[in-house]
Coordinates of C-alpha atoms and ligand atoms in Angstrom, one line a residue:
M132 CA -6.8 90.7 11.9
T133 CA -4.3 88.8 9.8
H134 CA -4.6 88.1 6.0
D135 CA -2.4 86.8 3.3
V136 CA -2.1 90.1 1.5
I137 CA -3.5 93.6 2.2
I138 CA -4.2 95.9 -0.6
I139 CA -4.8 99.6 0.2
G140 CA -6.9 101.1 -2.5
S141 CA -9.9 99.8 -4.6
G142 CA -9.1 101.6 -7.9
A143 CA -7.7 100.1 -11.1
A144 CA -4.3 99.2 -9.6
G145 CA -5.7 97.7 -6.3
L146 CA -8.5 95.6 -7.8
T147 CA -6.3 94.4 -10.6
A148 CA -3.8 93.1 -8.1
A149 CA -6.6 91.7 -5.9
L150 CA -8.1 89.6 -8.8
A151 CA -4.7 88.2 -9.8
L152 CA -3.8 87.3 -6.2
A153 CA -7.2 85.8 -5.4
E154 CA -6.5 82.9 -7.7
K155 CA -4.4 81.4 -4.8
L156 CA -4.5 83.7 -1.7
K157 CA -6.9 85.5 0.6
V158 CA -6.9 89.2 0.0
L159 CA -8.2 92.1 2.1
V160 CA -8.8 95.4 0.2
L161 CA -9.1 98.5 2.3
A162 CA -10.5 101.8 0.9
K163 CA -11.0 105.2 2.4
G164 CA -14.7 106.2 2.0
E165 CA -16.6 104.4 -0.7
L166 CA -15.0 101.7 -2.9
T167 CA -15.6 104.0 -5.9
G168 CA -13.9 107.0 -4.3
G169 CA -10.6 107.0 -6.2
S170 CA -9.7 108.7 -9.6
T171 CA -10.4 105.5 -11.5
A172 CA -14.1 106.0 -11.5
W173 CA -13.6 109.6 -12.9
A174 CA -11.4 108.7 -15.9
Q175 CA -12.8 109.9 -19.1
G176 CA -10.6 109.6 -22.2
G177 CA -9.6 105.9 -22.1
I178 CA -6.7 103.5 -22.2
A179 CA -3.7 103.6 -24.6
A180 CA -2.8 100.4 -26.4
V181 CA -1.3 99.5 -29.8
L182 CA -4.2 97.7 -31.4
D183 CA -4.3 99.3 -34.9
A184 CA -2.5 97.4 -37.7
G185 CA -0.7 100.6 -38.8
D186 CA 0.6 101.3 -35.3
T187 CA 3.6 99.8 -33.5
F188 CA 5.0 99.4 -30.0
E189 CA 7.9 101.5 -31.1
N190 CA 5.6 104.4 -31.9
H191 CA 3.9 104.2 -28.6
I192 CA 7.2 103.9 -26.8
R193 CA 8.6 106.9 -28.7
D194 CA 5.5 109.0 -28.0
T195 CA 5.7 108.1 -24.3
M196 CA 9.4 109.1 -24.1
V197 CA 8.9 112.4 -26.1
A198 CA 6.0 113.4 -23.8
G199 CA 8.1 112.4 -20.7
A200 CA 11.0 114.7 -21.9
G201 CA 13.4 111.8 -21.8
L202 CA 13.2 111.3 -18.0
N203 CA 11.3 107.9 -18.5
R204 CA 13.1 104.6 -17.9
L205 CA 13.1 102.9 -21.3
E206 CA 13.0 99.4 -19.6
T207 CA 9.7 100.4 -17.9
V208 CA 8.2 102.0 -20.9
E209 CA 8.8 98.9 -23.0
F210 CA 7.5 96.6 -20.2
V211 CA 4.2 98.5 -19.9
I212 CA 3.5 99.2 -23.5
E213 CA 4.2 95.6 -24.7
R214 CA 1.6 94.4 -22.1
A215 CA -1.1 96.9 -23.1
P216 CA -3.0 94.7 -25.6
H217 CA -3.1 91.9 -22.9
A218 CA -4.5 94.4 -20.4
I219 CA -7.3 95.4 -22.8
D220 CA -8.1 91.7 -23.6
R221 CA -8.4 91.1 -19.8
L222 CA -10.8 94.1 -19.4
V223 CA -12.9 92.9 -22.3
E224 CA -13.1 89.5 -20.6
L225 CA -14.3 91.2 -17.4
G226 CA -17.1 92.8 -19.4
V227 CA -15.9 96.4 -20.0
P228 CA -18.1 97.5 -22.9
F229 CA -15.5 99.4 -25.0
N230 CA -16.9 101.3 -28.0
S231 CA -16.4 99.4 -31.2
E232 CA -16.4 100.1 -34.9
G233 CA -17.4 97.0 -36.9
E234 CA -15.2 94.1 -35.6
H235 CA -12.6 96.4 -34.0
L236 CA -12.5 98.5 -30.9
H237 CA -12.9 102.2 -31.7
L238 CA -9.7 104.1 -31.1
T239 CA -9.7 107.8 -30.3
R240 CA -6.8 110.2 -30.2
E241 CA -5.3 112.4 -27.5
G242 CA -2.4 114.8 -27.1
G243 CA 1.1 113.5 -27.8
H244 CA 0.0 110.3 -29.6
S245 CA 1.1 110.0 -33.1
H246 CA -1.6 107.4 -33.8
R247 CA -5.2 106.7 -32.8
R248 CA -4.7 104.2 -30.0
I249 CA -7.1 105.0 -27.1
V250 CA -9.8 102.5 -26.3
H251 CA -12.7 104.0 -24.5
V252 CA -16.3 103.7 -23.2
A253 CA -17.7 106.9 -24.7
D254 CA -16.4 109.7 -22.4
A255 CA -16.8 107.7 -19.1
T256 CA -14.2 104.9 -19.4
G257 CA -13.2 104.9 -15.8
W258 CA -16.6 104.3 -14.5
A259 CA -17.1 101.3 -16.7
V260 CA -13.7 99.9 -15.7
Q261 CA -14.3 100.5 -12.0
E262 CA -17.7 98.8 -12.2
A263 CA -16.3 95.7 -14.0
L264 CA -13.5 95.3 -11.6
L265 CA -15.7 95.7 -8.5
K266 CA -18.2 93.2 -9.9
A267 CA -15.5 90.6 -10.4
A268 CA -14.0 91.3 -7.0
N269 CA -17.4 91.1 -5.3
A270 CA -18.0 87.7 -6.9
N271 CA -14.6 86.3 -5.7
P272 CA -14.7 84.5 -2.3
N273 CA -11.0 85.1 -1.7
I274 CA -11.4 88.9 -1.8
T275 CA -12.8 90.8 1.2
M276 CA -13.4 94.5 0.6
L277 CA -13.7 96.9 3.5
P278 CA -14.7 100.5 2.6
H279 CA -14.5 103.4 5.1
Q280 CA -11.0 102.5 6.4
A281 CA -8.7 105.4 6.4
C282 CA -5.2 103.9 6.6
I283 CA -2.9 105.9 8.8
D284 CA 0.5 104.4 8.9
L285 CA 2.2 101.2 7.8
I286 CA 3.1 98.6 10.4
T287 CA 6.8 98.0 10.5
G288 CA 9.5 96.4 12.7
K289 CA 9.1 99.2 15.2
H290 CA 5.5 98.2 15.9
E291 CA 6.2 94.6 16.7
E292 CA 5.5 93.5 20.3
R293 CA 9.1 92.4 20.5
Y294 CA 10.7 95.3 18.7
S295 CA 12.9 94.0 15.8
G296 CA 13.7 97.4 14.3
S297 CA 13.6 95.8 10.8
G298 CA 12.2 97.7 7.8
R299 CA 9.8 94.8 7.1
V300 CA 6.2 95.9 6.5
W301 CA 3.5 93.9 8.2
G302 CA 0.3 95.7 7.2
V303 CA -1.3 98.9 8.3
Y304 CA -3.1 100.8 11.1
A305 CA -6.5 102.0 9.8
L306 CA -9.2 104.3 11.2
N307 CA -12.5 102.6 10.8
E308 CA -14.5 105.6 9.7
K309 CA -17.8 104.1 10.9
T310 CA -16.7 103.2 14.5
G311 CA -14.0 105.8 15.0
K312 CA -11.6 103.0 16.2
V313 CA -8.1 102.4 14.9
E314 CA -7.5 98.8 14.0
A315 CA -4.3 96.9 13.1
H316 CA -4.6 94.8 9.9
T317 CA -1.6 92.5 9.4
A318 CA -0.4 90.4 6.4
R319 CA 2.6 88.8 4.9
A320 CA 2.6 91.3 2.0
T321 CA 1.1 94.8 1.6
I322 CA 0.4 96.6 -1.6
L323 CA -0.1 100.4 -1.7
A324 CA -2.6 101.4 -4.5
T325 CA -3.7 104.7 -3.0
G326 CA -3.7 107.0 -6.0
G327 CA -2.2 110.4 -6.4
A328 CA -1.8 113.6 -4.4
G329 CA -3.7 116.1 -6.6
R330 CA -5.6 117.6 -3.8
V331 CA -2.5 119.3 -2.6
Y332 CA -3.5 122.0 -5.2
Q333 CA -6.4 124.4 -4.9
F334 CA -7.7 123.5 -8.4
S335 CA -7.5 119.8 -9.3
T336 CA -9.5 117.4 -11.4
A337 CA -8.8 114.7 -8.8
P338 CA -11.4 113.5 -6.3
R339 CA -11.5 114.7 -2.7
G340 CA -9.5 111.7 -1.4
A341 CA -6.5 112.2 -3.6
T342 CA -4.3 113.4 -0.7
G343 CA -1.2 111.3 -1.3
D344 CA -1.7 109.1 1.7
G345 CA 0.2 106.1 0.3
I346 CA 3.2 108.2 -0.8
A347 CA 3.3 109.8 2.7
M348 CA 2.9 106.5 4.5
A349 CA 5.7 104.8 2.5
W350 CA 8.0 107.8 3.0
R351 CA 7.4 107.8 6.8
A352 CA 8.1 104.0 6.8
G353 CA 11.5 104.6 5.1
A354 CA 10.9 104.1 1.3
R355 CA 12.4 106.5 -1.3
V356 CA 10.1 108.7 -3.5
G357 CA 11.1 110.0 -6.9
N358 CA 10.2 112.9 -9.3
M359 CA 7.6 114.5 -7.0
E360 CA 8.1 117.8 -8.7
M361 CA 6.5 116.4 -11.8
M362 CA 2.9 117.3 -11.0
Q363 CA 0.8 117.3 -14.2
F364 CA -1.7 120.0 -15.0
H365 CA -4.5 119.2 -17.5
P366 CA -5.1 122.0 -20.0
T367 CA -8.9 121.7 -20.1
C368 CA -10.8 121.7 -16.8
L369 CA -14.2 123.3 -17.0
Y370 CA -14.2 126.9 -15.8
N371 CA -17.4 127.3 -13.7
L372 CA -17.9 129.1 -10.4
E373 CA -20.0 126.3 -8.9
V374 CA -18.5 123.1 -10.5
K375 CA -14.8 123.3 -9.6
N376 CA -13.2 120.1 -10.9
F377 CA -15.0 118.8 -14.0
L378 CA -12.6 117.6 -16.6
I379 CA -13.2 118.1 -20.3
T380 CA -11.4 115.2 -21.8
E381 CA -8.4 115.5 -24.1
A382 CA -10.3 113.4 -26.6
V383 CA -12.4 116.5 -27.4
R384 CA -9.2 117.9 -28.9
G385 CA -8.4 114.5 -30.3
E386 CA -11.7 114.7 -32.2
G387 CA -11.0 118.2 -33.6
G388 CA -11.6 120.6 -30.6
R389 CA -9.7 123.9 -31.0
L390 CA -8.4 126.3 -28.3
I391 CA -9.4 129.9 -28.9
N392 CA -8.5 133.1 -27.1
P393 CA -11.9 134.5 -26.2
R394 CA -10.7 138.1 -26.4
T395 CA -9.0 138.0 -29.8
G396 CA -10.8 135.0 -31.3
H397 CA -7.3 133.7 -32.3
R398 CA -6.7 129.9 -32.4
Y399 CA -3.3 130.2 -30.7
M400 CA -1.8 126.7 -30.2
L401 CA 0.2 126.8 -33.4
D402 CA 2.0 129.8 -32.0
Y403 CA 3.3 127.5 -29.3
D404 CA 3.9 124.1 -30.9
G405 CA 3.6 122.6 -34.4
R406 CA 1.4 119.8 -33.0
A407 CA -1.1 122.5 -32.1
E408 CA -3.9 121.2 -29.8
L409 CA -2.4 117.7 -29.8
A410 CA 0.9 118.7 -28.3
P411 CA 1.7 116.9 -25.0
R412 CA -0.2 118.1 -22.0
D413 CA 2.6 120.1 -20.4
I414 CA 2.9 122.3 -23.5
V415 CA -0.8 122.9 -24.0
A416 CA -1.4 123.6 -20.2
R417 CA 1.5 126.2 -20.3
A418 CA 0.1 127.8 -23.4
N419 CA -3.4 128.1 -21.8
D420 CA -1.8 129.5 -18.7
A421 CA 0.2 132.0 -20.7
E422 CA -2.8 133.2 -22.7
I423 CA -4.9 133.6 -19.5
K424 CA -2.1 135.5 -17.7
R425 CA -1.1 137.7 -20.6
D426 CA -4.6 139.0 -21.4
G427 CA -5.9 138.9 -17.8
L428 CA -8.6 136.3 -18.8
D429 CA -10.6 134.1 -16.5
F430 CA -10.5 131.2 -19.1
V431 CA -9.8 130.2 -22.7
H432 CA -12.3 128.6 -25.0
L433 CA -12.3 125.0 -26.2
D434 CA -14.5 124.8 -29.3
I435 CA -15.8 121.7 -31.1
S436 CA -19.0 123.3 -32.4
H437 CA -17.7 122.9 -36.0
Q438 CA -18.2 119.2 -35.8
P439 CA -21.7 117.8 -36.6
P440 CA -24.0 117.9 -33.4
E441 CA -24.7 114.2 -33.7
F442 CA -20.9 113.4 -33.7
V443 CA -20.4 115.5 -30.6
R444 CA -23.3 114.0 -28.7
E445 CA -22.3 110.4 -29.7
H446 CA -18.6 110.8 -28.6
F447 CA -19.1 112.9 -25.5
P448 CA -22.6 112.0 -24.1
N449 CA -21.8 112.6 -20.4
I450 CA -19.9 115.9 -21.0
Y451 CA -22.6 117.1 -23.3
E452 CA -25.3 116.4 -20.7
K453 CA -23.3 117.9 -17.8
L454 CA -22.6 121.1 -19.8
L455 CA -26.2 121.4 -20.9
G456 CA -27.2 121.3 -17.3
L457 CA -24.9 124.3 -16.7
G458 CA -26.3 126.2 -19.7
I459 CA -23.6 125.4 -22.2
D460 CA -24.5 123.6 -25.5
M461 CA -21.2 122.3 -26.7
T462 CA -22.6 121.5 -30.2
T463 CA -23.1 125.2 -30.8
Q464 CA -21.0 127.0 -28.1
P465 CA -17.4 127.0 -27.0
I466 CA -16.5 125.6 -23.5
P467 CA -14.7 127.9 -21.0
V468 CA -11.7 126.0 -19.7
V469 CA -8.7 126.5 -17.4
P470 CA -5.7 124.3 -16.5
A471 CA -5.9 122.4 -13.3
Q472 CA -3.8 119.8 -11.5
H473 CA -4.6 116.4 -12.8
Y474 CA -2.0 113.7 -12.2
T475 CA 1.0 112.9 -9.9
C476 CA 3.8 111.6 -12.1
G477 CA 6.2 110.9 -9.2
G478 CA 5.7 108.8 -6.2
I479 CA 7.1 105.7 -4.4
V480 CA 10.0 104.3 -6.2
I481 CA 9.3 100.8 -7.5
D482 CA 11.0 98.3 -9.8
L483 CA 9.4 96.2 -12.6
T484 CA 7.9 93.7 -10.0
G485 CA 6.2 96.5 -8.0
R486 CA 8.6 96.1 -5.1
T487 CA 9.4 99.2 -3.1
D488 CA 12.6 99.6 -1.0
L489 CA 10.9 98.0 2.0
P490 CA 10.6 94.2 2.3
G491 CA 7.0 93.1 2.2
L492 CA 5.8 96.4 0.7
Y493 CA 4.7 96.7 -2.9
A494 CA 3.1 99.6 -4.7
A495 CA 1.2 100.1 -8.0
G496 CA -0.6 102.8 -9.9
E497 CA -0.6 106.6 -9.5
C498 CA 1.1 106.5 -6.1
T499 CA 4.3 105.2 -7.7
E500 CA 7.3 106.3 -9.6
S501 CA 7.8 103.3 -11.9
G502 CA 9.8 105.1 -14.6
L503 CA 6.9 105.1 -17.1
H504 CA 5.9 108.7 -17.2
G505 CA 9.2 110.6 -16.8
A506 CA 8.7 114.3 -16.7
N507 CA 5.2 114.3 -18.1
R508 CA 2.7 111.5 -18.5
L509 CA 1.4 110.7 -22.0
A510 CA -2.5 110.8 -22.1
S511 CA -4.2 107.5 -21.2
N512 CA -1.0 105.8 -20.1
S513 CA -2.1 105.9 -16.5
L514 CA -4.9 103.4 -16.2
L515 CA -2.6 101.2 -18.3
E516 CA 0.2 101.5 -15.7
C517 CA -2.4 100.4 -13.0
F518 CA -3.3 97.2 -14.9
V519 CA 0.3 96.3 -15.7
F520 CA 1.8 96.9 -12.3
G521 CA -1.2 95.5 -10.4
E522 CA -0.6 92.2 -12.2
A523 CA 3.2 92.5 -11.9
A524 CA 3.0 93.0 -8.1
A525 CA 0.6 90.1 -7.7
A526 CA 2.8 87.8 -9.9
D527 CA 5.9 88.6 -7.8
I528 CA 4.1 87.9 -4.5
L529 CA 2.7 84.6 -5.8
A530 CA 6.1 83.6 -7.1
R531 CA 7.9 84.4 -3.8
W532 CA 5.0 83.4 -1.5
D533 CA 6.9 80.6 0.4
S534 CA 9.6 83.1 1.4
F535 CA 7.2 85.5 3.1
D536 CA 7.1 85.0 6.9
A537 CA 3.8 85.3 8.9
P538 CA 3.5 88.6 10.8
P539 CA 4.7 88.5 14.4
P540 CA 2.4 89.9 17.3
I541 CA 1.9 93.6 16.7
R542 CA 1.3 96.4 19.3
Q543 CA -2.3 97.7 19.2
W544 CA -2.9 101.4 18.4
D545 CA -2.5 103.5 21.6
A546 CA -5.3 106.1 21.9
S547 CA -5.1 106.5 25.7
R548 CA -3.3 109.8 25.6
V549 CA -5.3 111.7 23.0
T550 CA -8.6 113.6 23.4
D551 CA -11.3 114.8 21.1
S552 CA -10.3 117.8 19.1
D553 CA -11.7 121.1 20.3
E554 CA -10.7 123.1 17.2
E555 CA -11.6 121.4 14.0
V556 CA -11.3 124.8 12.4
I557 CA -7.5 124.5 12.5
I558 CA -7.6 121.4 10.3
K559 CA -9.9 123.2 7.8
Q560 CA -7.8 126.3 7.8
N561 CA -4.5 124.4 7.2
W562 CA -6.1 122.3 4.3
T563 CA -7.1 125.5 2.6
E564 CA -3.8 127.2 3.2
I565 CA -1.6 124.4 1.8
R566 CA -3.7 124.1 -1.3
R567 CA -3.7 127.8 -1.9
F568 CA 0.1 128.4 -1.5
M569 CA 0.9 125.3 -3.6
W570 CA -1.3 126.6 -6.4
N571 CA 0.3 130.1 -6.2
Y572 CA 3.9 129.2 -5.6
V573 CA 4.4 125.7 -6.9
G574 CA 2.2 125.7 -10.0
I575 CA 2.6 125.6 -13.8
V576 CA 5.4 128.2 -13.9
R577 CA 7.8 128.3 -10.9
T578 CA 10.7 130.4 -9.5
T579 CA 13.2 129.6 -6.8
K580 CA 11.9 132.5 -4.7
R581 CA 8.3 131.2 -4.8
L582 CA 9.5 127.6 -4.0
E583 CA 11.4 128.9 -1.1
R584 CA 8.3 130.8 0.2
A585 CA 6.3 127.6 0.0
A586 CA 9.1 125.7 1.8
H587 CA 9.1 128.3 4.6
R588 CA 5.3 128.0 5.0
I589 CA 5.5 124.2 5.1
S590 CA 8.2 124.3 7.8
M591 CA 6.0 126.6 9.9
M592 CA 2.9 124.3 9.5
Y593 CA 4.8 121.1 10.3
G594 CA 5.0 121.8 14.1
E595 CA 1.3 122.8 14.3
V596 CA 0.0 119.8 12.4
E597 CA 2.3 117.3 14.2
D598 CA 1.3 118.8 17.6
Y599 CA -2.4 118.4 16.6
Y600 CA -1.8 114.9 15.4
G601 CA 0.0 114.0 18.7
H602 CA -2.8 115.3 21.0
F603 CA -6.1 114.7 19.3
R604 CA -8.0 111.6 18.2
V605 CA -7.4 111.0 14.5
S606 CA -10.1 111.8 11.9
T607 CA -9.9 111.3 8.2
D608 CA -9.5 115.0 7.7
L609 CA -6.5 115.1 10.1
I610 CA -4.9 112.0 8.5
E611 CA -5.2 113.6 5.1
L612 CA -4.0 117.0 6.3
R613 CA -0.8 115.3 7.7
N614 CA -0.3 113.6 4.3
L615 CA -1.0 116.6 2.2
L616 CA 1.6 118.5 4.1
Q617 CA 4.1 115.7 3.7
C618 CA 3.5 115.5 0.0
A619 CA 3.7 119.3 -0.4
D620 CA 7.1 119.1 1.3
L621 CA 8.3 116.3 -1.0
I622 CA 7.1 118.3 -4.1
V623 CA 8.8 121.5 -3.0
R624 CA 12.0 119.8 -2.0
S625 CA 12.1 117.9 -5.3
A626 CA 11.4 121.1 -7.3
L627 CA 14.1 123.0 -5.5
A628 CA 16.6 120.2 -6.3
R629 CA 16.0 120.3 -10.1
H630 CA 18.1 123.0 -11.7
E631 CA 16.6 122.9 -15.2
S632 CA 13.2 123.1 -16.9
R633 CA 12.0 119.7 -18.1
G634 CA 8.5 118.5 -18.9
L635 CA 6.2 119.6 -16.1
H636 CA 8.8 121.3 -14.0
F637 CA 9.2 124.8 -15.6
T638 CA 11.1 127.4 -13.7
L639 CA 12.1 130.9 -14.8
D640 CA 15.3 130.6 -12.9
Y641 CA 16.6 127.6 -14.9
P642 CA 14.8 127.8 -18.2
K643 CA 17.0 125.4 -20.1
M644 CA 16.9 121.6 -20.1
L645 CA 20.2 119.9 -19.1
A646 CA 21.8 117.4 -21.5
V647 CA 21.4 114.5 -19.2
A648 CA 18.0 113.5 -17.7
K649 CA 18.3 112.6 -14.0
D650 CA 15.6 111.5 -11.6
T651 CA 15.0 113.5 -8.4
V652 CA 15.1 110.8 -5.7
L653 CA 14.6 111.7 -2.1
V654 CA 15.8 109.4 0.6
P655 CA 14.1 109.4 4.1
Ligands
FAD991 P1 -7.3 105.5 -7.5 O1 -8.2 105.0 -8.6 O2 -7.2 106.9 -7.3 O3 -7.7 104.7 -6.2 C1 -7.1 105.0 -5.0 C2 -7.7 104.2 -3.9 O4 -6.9 104.3 -2.7 C3 -9.1 104.5 -3.6 O5 -9.9 103.3 -3.4 C4 -9.0 105.3 -2.3 O6 -10.1 105.2 -1.4 C5 -7.8 104.5 -1.7 N1 -7.1 105.2 -0.6 C6 -6.4 106.4 -0.7 N2 -5.9 106.7 0.5 C7 -6.3 105.8 1.3 C8 -6.1 105.6 2.7 N3 -5.4 106.4 3.5 N4 -6.6 104.5 3.3 C9 -7.4 103.6 2.6 N5 -7.6 103.7 1.2 C10 -7.0 104.8 0.6 N6 -6.0 108.1 -16.8 C11 -6.0 107.4 -18.0 O7 -5.2 106.5 -18.3 N7 -7.1 107.6 -18.9 C12 -8.0 108.6 -18.6 O8 -8.9 108.7 -19.4 C13 -8.0 109.3 -17.4 N8 -8.9 110.2 -17.1 C14 -8.8 110.9 -15.9 C15 -9.8 111.8 -15.6 C16 -9.9 112.4 -14.3 C17 -10.9 113.3 -14.0 C18 -8.8 112.0 -13.4 C19 -8.8 112.7 -12.0 C20 -7.8 111.1 -13.7 C21 -7.8 110.6 -15.0 N9 -6.8 109.6 -15.3 C22 -6.9 109.0 -16.5 C23 -5.9 109.2 -14.3 C24 -6.3 107.9 -13.7 O9 -7.7 107.9 -13.6 C25 -5.7 107.6 -12.4 O10 -4.3 107.8 -12.5 C26 -5.9 106.1 -12.0 O11 -7.3 105.8 -12.0 C27 -5.3 105.9 -10.7 O12 -5.7 104.6 -10.2 P2 -5.2 104.0 -8.9 O13 -5.7 102.6 -8.8 O14 -3.7 104.2 -8.8 O15 -5.8 105.0 -7.8
SIN992 C1 -8.6 112.9 -20.4 O1 -9.6 112.2 -20.7 O2 -8.3 114.0 -20.9 C2 -7.7 112.4 -19.4 C3 -6.9 111.4 -19.9 C4 -5.7 111.1 -19.0 O3 -5.6 111.6 -17.9 O4 -4.9 110.3 -19.4

């Protein structure tokens, strides 16, 4: 099946690109599972943009660079932040019902921001954004959306019927999760918008499908990846034995929430940073981790019960209801929280047009390393990056359209030598093992010895997983396992290569930050 452009991913980045391209071209959007299965639908806090008269682009740029510990590329930071007000206007046009205050959008505050600048739809911004984008895409005759397509690998020169060996990308092989068949989808241009790799960790706020598929696919096809050691941990994920990945938005701290040690009753953040609860995420997550480890706690407390109950219910209606269902009334009680993996700052290296190293392949959103986040993403800059780079990639494809060749005949997927798996338990066991050792050895505080242990485990698992992949019919679980392992490897190799502590990468063996900030770029 040939299309003008294929977009892999139906979150904020993928659908933004699709809507921009569909003004002129026919677009196919492929998604694993349901169309709402990515992180976008789960976003809570909001989207950062300079909209207040007392705020400036310079402030937002500085906050982003400070949070990112100077590893950000200034050119990218300026590019994104200056386009933020336009991105918000576009979302308003699409019908996203942002909260307002009189004539202006209501702006909340989050860690690392020197001003109120987060537009939001109560505490469920992502769901409103996802709904609006899907509604617009559904109504557009130039966009075809196919859910339940687990993409396996990019189609490149080596898959052409007459092998050209070029690095040109022509589309993707995808497992149709409904029929169990693998199909080749070809196009003149392909955009990866596959989200992050959070599920490589045992505890993560990211949804089940965040297995780094796009990063692994791009790497296998020959694209560079950057700063994969910069995995972000959110300080406040709900601690609950049943509900494992429910985020308590940073906006709770933005609206006055305090972090308290439940054993001593001490409000401890000022011991760690002058910005207290509103310090950047890496600092607050490390402080929570340190309190928990030092005192042998299961969790710390996040307390907003000093605010009027009506204020809390109005700002956080979904979190309030969710917690009430679990027996916690946040208007009168503190919330037990722990740090959990939240965001993948590194990824496929792209430029300001969303181009990757491979001709015909673009990428946008959380699967990329655009230079925006540096060593630690500033809160609510992520959805923003999706909108800006979704549009940038689309604009570049439209501008260069006449130079894109039509795809040549491609070899079909060969499933003649594989059989049905007889030991699904191996897949499950390996999933669990990777996630556990990544949490224990490659977490918030690292050491070279622990990283080397993780590297050793990864090298032992590679043979087993590749052997399994080579002999058995692919399933979504197997595709994801292969990608999780690939991403774990990229994270550990990047972490071992960085001989300093900067932003999210904190190692006891190299506690100091080097004078010059340098990206960790891995070349296939
Ligand atoms: P996603 O929205 O994750 O979409 C990925 C898409 O790719 C999905 O459609 C998925 O099905 C598809 N896909 C993946 N692999 C494959 C494959 N192999 N084949 C086919 N399709 C595939 N950021 C903010 O800026 N503000 C916030 O308030 C905020 N809150 C957050 C709260 C939570 C709980 C989480 C987890 C994240 C939050 N973030 C927030 C981060 C932000 O939501 C994400 O970074 C952003 O939504 C990523 O969008 P995306 O389009 O890059 O990918
Ligand atoms: C949150 O609401 O705390 C998440 C915001 C973000 O990830 O940027």
